[in-house]
């Protein structure tokens, strides 16, 4: 046959999504040159001509015409008697050019070439996917859920590339089924056994940051900067923001009119409670804002140990700690300070330091209660048994016993 059509001969081309045609054609040319070397010992006197527009490929072989009996290398030269049978006009010293057809290589060589080609292009495709996603770490990607397993979910992007979302990178309230559209941030890209493994996450702080950049134009434009984000995925998040333009209120811009901007983010994060606070270098003020919505009475700081003692009115203690202790934990992560909250008792409000009960209550139990801000008897009694069970590692029976001991003090 006069030429070799790549599309007809190698249908696999149609399946390669991430390789451009010139690269594939370059690989194909190298594959055919390898076939020429195996058949003729050299490819230096061969021209492989590829037409990238229609996929046609031609191979031409050139040999020098020699006098009979003077040919030293039949791969590079051809004797006059032999060439006269092919072309009567040939003379000694001429270049004899012949076209090499696909059939001349033989069926086995063609099958081997096909296998080599597919293997090389698949390797290139994997490298391209790896490079593409390696440069996109930290970006949001949208895909379709293809398969859900116990420990991870397989998501396909719009090009059919596989993205893995481990269960540990999903919001606890996430529930996916095949065909669902999901948004996540590209967490990391590794090459495992020559195959790119793309891990995506919905719990990473970067995911929340990208959502804010999408919803808040001032952040995308650089007028507002997100200084830090801390999260308890699906429960609560705190976002510290700062404006470079005095005319822009960073908190108001992030929340939007009647919460219009932040509502979409909250829905995406399965109703995660998001506190947006104004960043400041004033640590006392920063901690006060971080413990919102609780109102702080006073703060004592130890900058050496990065410790803050926060004093609040009795009705503000539970707000500062938050459900499950999330509020105080996130405030500590956001500010970099270990925060202890203390209940400020009024003059008329008789109370007893919980350490006073060390003869009746084990010290480790007292430490558990103090860790959640319950440093006095009344601060413990102000919380229900269920609330104390949630916030501490104590058993319900232990808590009931503690409450009984404390109540007897005020009877």
PDB file of N, CA and C in Angstrom, residues 17-59:
ATOM      1  N   UNK A  17      -6.584  11.109  25.897  1.00  0.00           N
ATOM      2  CA  UNK A  17      -7.241  12.395  26.134  1.00  0.00           C
ATOM      3  C   UNK A  17      -6.247  13.514  26.427  1.00  0.00           C
ATOM      4  N   UNK A  18      -5.102  13.172  27.020  1.00  0.00           N
ATOM      5  CA  UNK A  18      -4.225  14.209  27.539  1.00  0.00           C
ATOM      6  C   UNK A  18      -2.960  14.421  26.707  1.00  0.00           C
ATOM      7  N   UNK A  19      -2.854  13.754  25.559  1.00  0.00           N
ATOM      8  CA  UNK A  19      -1.671  13.896  24.710  1.00  0.00           C
ATOM      9  C   UNK A  19      -2.070  14.583  23.418  1.00  0.00           C
ATOM     10  N   UNK A  20      -1.325  15.605  23.040  1.00  0.00           N
ATOM     11  CA  UNK A  20      -1.637  16.277  21.789  1.00  0.00           C
ATOM     12  C   UNK A  20      -1.134  15.423  20.623  1.00  0.00           C
ATOM     13  N   UNK A  21      -1.762  15.616  19.451  1.00  0.00           N
ATOM     14  CA  UNK A  21      -1.450  14.777  18.288  1.00  0.00           C
ATOM     15  C   UNK A  21       0.024  14.849  17.878  1.00  0.00           C
ATOM     16  N   UNK A  22       0.665  16.024  17.842  1.00  0.00           N
ATOM     17  CA  UNK A  22       2.081  16.053  17.454  1.00  0.00           C
ATOM     18  C   UNK A  22       2.954  15.150  18.328  1.00  0.00           C
ATOM     19  N   UNK A  23       2.652  15.104  19.639  1.00  0.00           N
ATOM     20  CA  UNK A  23       3.444  14.250  20.532  1.00  0.00           C
ATOM     21  C   UNK A  23       3.232  12.786  20.193  1.00  0.00           C
ATOM     22  N   UNK A  24       1.975  12.406  19.959  1.00  0.00           N
ATOM     23  CA  UNK A  24       1.666  11.021  19.607  1.00  0.00           C
ATOM     24  C   UNK A  24       2.347  10.651  18.296  1.00  0.00           C
ATOM     25  N   UNK A  25       2.306  11.537  17.302  1.00  0.00           N
ATOM     26  CA  UNK A  25       2.913  11.275  15.997  1.00  0.00           C
ATOM     27  C   UNK A  25       4.431  11.133  16.127  1.00  0.00           C
ATOM     28  N   UNK A  26       5.021  11.947  17.039  1.00  0.00           N
ATOM     29  CA  UNK A  26       6.460  11.833  17.283  1.00  0.00           C
ATOM     30  C   UNK A  26       6.805  10.467  17.860  1.00  0.00           C
ATOM     31  N   UNK A  27       5.955   9.983  18.765  1.00  0.00           N
ATOM     32  CA  UNK A  27       6.162   8.654  19.340  1.00  0.00           C
ATOM     33  C   UNK A  27       6.018   7.593  18.254  1.00  0.00           C
ATOM     34  N   UNK A  28       5.012   7.769  17.397  1.00  0.00           N
ATOM     35  CA  UNK A  28       4.785   6.809  16.314  1.00  0.00           C
ATOM     36  C   UNK A  28       5.996   6.751  15.387  1.00  0.00           C
ATOM     37  N   UNK A  29       6.556   7.899  15.053  1.00  0.00           N
ATOM     38  CA  UNK A  29       7.729   7.944  14.172  1.00  0.00           C
ATOM     39  C   UNK A  29       8.888   7.178  14.785  1.00  0.00           C
ATOM     40  N   UNK A  30       9.076   7.342  16.107  1.00  0.00           N
ATOM     41  CA  UNK A  30      10.162   6.635  16.778  1.00  0.00           C
ATOM     42  C   UNK A  30       9.922   5.125  16.775  1.00  0.00           C
ATOM     43  N   UNK A  31       8.658   4.717  16.919  1.00  0.00           N
ATOM     44  CA  UNK A  31       8.324   3.290  16.900  1.00  0.00           C
ATOM     45  C   UNK A  31       8.672   2.688  15.538  1.00  0.00           C
ATOM     46  N   UNK A  32       8.330   3.420  14.470  1.00  0.00           N
ATOM     47  CA  UNK A  32       8.622   2.891  13.137  1.00  0.00           C
ATOM     48  C   UNK A  32      10.120   2.901  12.847  1.00  0.00           C
ATOM     49  N   UNK A  33      10.838   3.870  13.360  1.00  0.00           N
ATOM     50  CA  UNK A  33      12.285   3.878  13.167  1.00  0.00           C
ATOM     51  C   UNK A  33      12.925   2.680  13.883  1.00  0.00           C
ATOM     52  N   UNK A  34      12.344   2.321  15.033  1.00  0.00           N
ATOM     53  CA  UNK A  34      12.834   1.141  15.750  1.00  0.00           C
ATOM     54  C   UNK A  34      12.592  -0.121  14.914  1.00  0.00           C
ATOM     55  N   UNK A  35      11.434  -0.179  14.240  1.00  0.00           N
ATOM     56  CA  UNK A  35      11.138  -1.324  13.363  1.00  0.00           C
ATOM     57  C   UNK A  35      12.115  -1.374  12.196  1.00  0.00           C
ATOM     58  N   UNK A  36      12.441  -0.216  11.652  1.00  0.00           N
ATOM     59  CA  UNK A  36      13.395  -0.156  10.532  1.00  0.00           C
ATOM     60  C   UNK A  36      14.770  -0.647  10.961  1.00  0.00           C
ATOM     61  N   UNK A  37      15.204  -0.261  12.170  1.00  0.00           N
ATOM     62  CA  UNK A  37      16.517  -0.686  12.660  1.00  0.00           C
ATOM     63  C   UNK A  37      16.575  -2.202  12.844  1.00  0.00           C
ATOM     64  N   UNK A  38      15.439  -2.761  13.335  1.00  0.00           N
ATOM     65  CA  UNK A  38      15.396  -4.208  13.535  1.00  0.00           C
ATOM     66  C   UNK A  38      15.432  -4.959  12.198  1.00  0.00           C
ATOM     67  N   UNK A  39      14.772  -4.407  11.185  1.00  0.00           N
ATOM     68  CA  UNK A  39      14.681  -5.097   9.895  1.00  0.00           C
ATOM     69  C   UNK A  39      15.911  -4.886   9.028  1.00  0.00           C
ATOM     70  N   UNK A  40      16.425  -3.636   8.986  1.00  0.00           N
ATOM     71  CA  UNK A  40      17.512  -3.312   8.056  1.00  0.00           C
ATOM     72  C   UNK A  40      18.845  -3.048   8.752  1.00  0.00           C
ATOM     73  N   UNK A  41      18.859  -3.040  10.088  1.00  0.00           N
ATOM     74  CA  UNK A  41      20.108  -2.800  10.800  1.00  0.00           C
ATOM     75  C   UNK A  41      20.381  -1.328  11.031  1.00  0.00           C
ATOM     76  N   UNK A  42      19.727  -0.443  10.266  1.00  0.00           N
ATOM     77  CA  UNK A  42      19.918   0.999  10.429  1.00  0.00           C
ATOM     78  C   UNK A  42      18.684   1.737   9.901  1.00  0.00           C
ATOM     79  N   UNK A  43      18.502   2.954  10.409  1.00  0.00           N
ATOM     80  CA  UNK A  43      17.419   3.786   9.879  1.00  0.00           C
ATOM     81  C   UNK A  43      17.954   5.120   9.382  1.00  0.00           C
ATOM     82  N   UNK A  44      19.301   5.219   9.333  1.00  0.00           N
ATOM     83  CA  UNK A  44      19.912   6.501   8.966  1.00  0.00           C
ATOM     84  C   UNK A  44      19.650   6.869   7.507  1.00  0.00           C
ATOM     85  N   UNK A  45      19.347   5.878   6.648  1.00  0.00           N
ATOM     86  CA  UNK A  45      19.065   6.180   5.239  1.00  0.00           C
ATOM     87  C   UNK A  45      17.561   6.100   4.945  1.00  0.00           C
ATOM     88  N   UNK A  46      16.763   6.236   6.034  1.00  0.00           N
ATOM     89  CA  UNK A  46      15.307   6.168   5.876  1.00  0.00           C
ATOM     90  C   UNK A  46      14.675   7.489   6.304  1.00  0.00           C
ATOM     91  N   UNK A  47      13.654   7.889   5.580  1.00  0.00           N
ATOM     92  CA  UNK A  47      12.871   9.084   5.924  1.00  0.00           C
ATOM     93  C   UNK A  47      11.472   8.644   6.333  1.00  0.00           C
ATOM     94  N   UNK A  48      11.070   9.066   7.525  1.00  0.00           N
ATOM     95  CA  UNK A  48       9.717   8.793   8.005  1.00  0.00           C
ATOM     96  C   UNK A  48       8.945  10.110   7.938  1.00  0.00           C
ATOM     97  N   UNK A  49       7.973  10.175   7.054  1.00  0.00           N
ATOM     98  CA  UNK A  49       7.231  11.421   6.806  1.00  0.00           C
ATOM     99  C   UNK A  49       5.817  11.277   7.376  1.00  0.00           C
ATOM    100  N   UNK A  50       5.470  12.169   8.283  1.00  0.00           N
ATOM    101  CA  UNK A  50       4.161  12.109   8.939  1.00  0.00           C
ATOM    102  C   UNK A  50       3.356  13.344   8.576  1.00  0.00           C
ATOM    103  N   UNK A  51       2.108  13.133   8.216  1.00  0.00           N
ATOM    104  CA  UNK A  51       1.188  14.252   7.971  1.00  0.00           C
ATOM    105  C   UNK A  51       0.253  14.360   9.181  1.00  0.00           C
ATOM    106  N   UNK A  52       0.457  15.351  10.061  1.00  0.00           N
ATOM    107  CA  UNK A  52      -0.349  15.454  11.282  1.00  0.00           C
ATOM    108  C   UNK A  52      -1.803  15.834  11.023  1.00  0.00           C
ATOM    109  N   UNK A  53      -2.086  16.352   9.831  1.00  0.00           N
ATOM    110  CA  UNK A  53      -3.461  16.786   9.542  1.00  0.00           C
ATOM    111  C   UNK A  53      -4.396  15.608   9.277  1.00  0.00           C
ATOM    112  N   UNK A  54      -3.931  14.653   8.476  1.00  0.00           N
ATOM    113  CA  UNK A  54      -4.822  13.534   8.154  1.00  0.00           C
ATOM    114  C   UNK A  54      -4.332  12.188   8.687  1.00  0.00           C
ATOM    115  N   UNK A  55      -3.182  12.206   9.392  1.00  0.00           N
ATOM    116  CA  UNK A  55      -2.711  10.966  10.001  1.00  0.00           C
ATOM    117  C   UNK A  55      -1.970  10.046   9.053  1.00  0.00           C
ATOM    118  N   UNK A  56      -1.598  10.517   7.832  1.00  0.00           N
ATOM    119  CA  UNK A  56      -0.864   9.679   6.880  1.00  0.00           C
ATOM    120  C   UNK A  56       0.617   9.612   7.235  1.00  0.00           C
ATOM    121  N   UNK A  57       1.219   8.442   6.985  1.00  0.00           N
ATOM    122  CA  UNK A  57       2.636   8.252   7.246  1.00  0.00           C
ATOM    123  C   UNK A  57       3.258   7.501   6.069  1.00  0.00           C
ATOM    124  N   UNK A  58       4.411   7.976   5.606  1.00  0.00           N
ATOM    125  CA  UNK A  58       5.131   7.317   4.525  1.00  0.00           C
ATOM    126  C   UNK A  58       6.561   7.065   4.963  1.00  0.00           C
ATOM    127  N   UNK A  59       7.115   5.925   4.527  1.00  0.00           N
ATOM    128  CA  UNK A  59       8.499   5.592   4.844  1.00  0.00           C
ATOM    129  C   UNK A  59       9.256   5.377   3.533  1.00  0.00           C
TER     130      UNK A  59
END
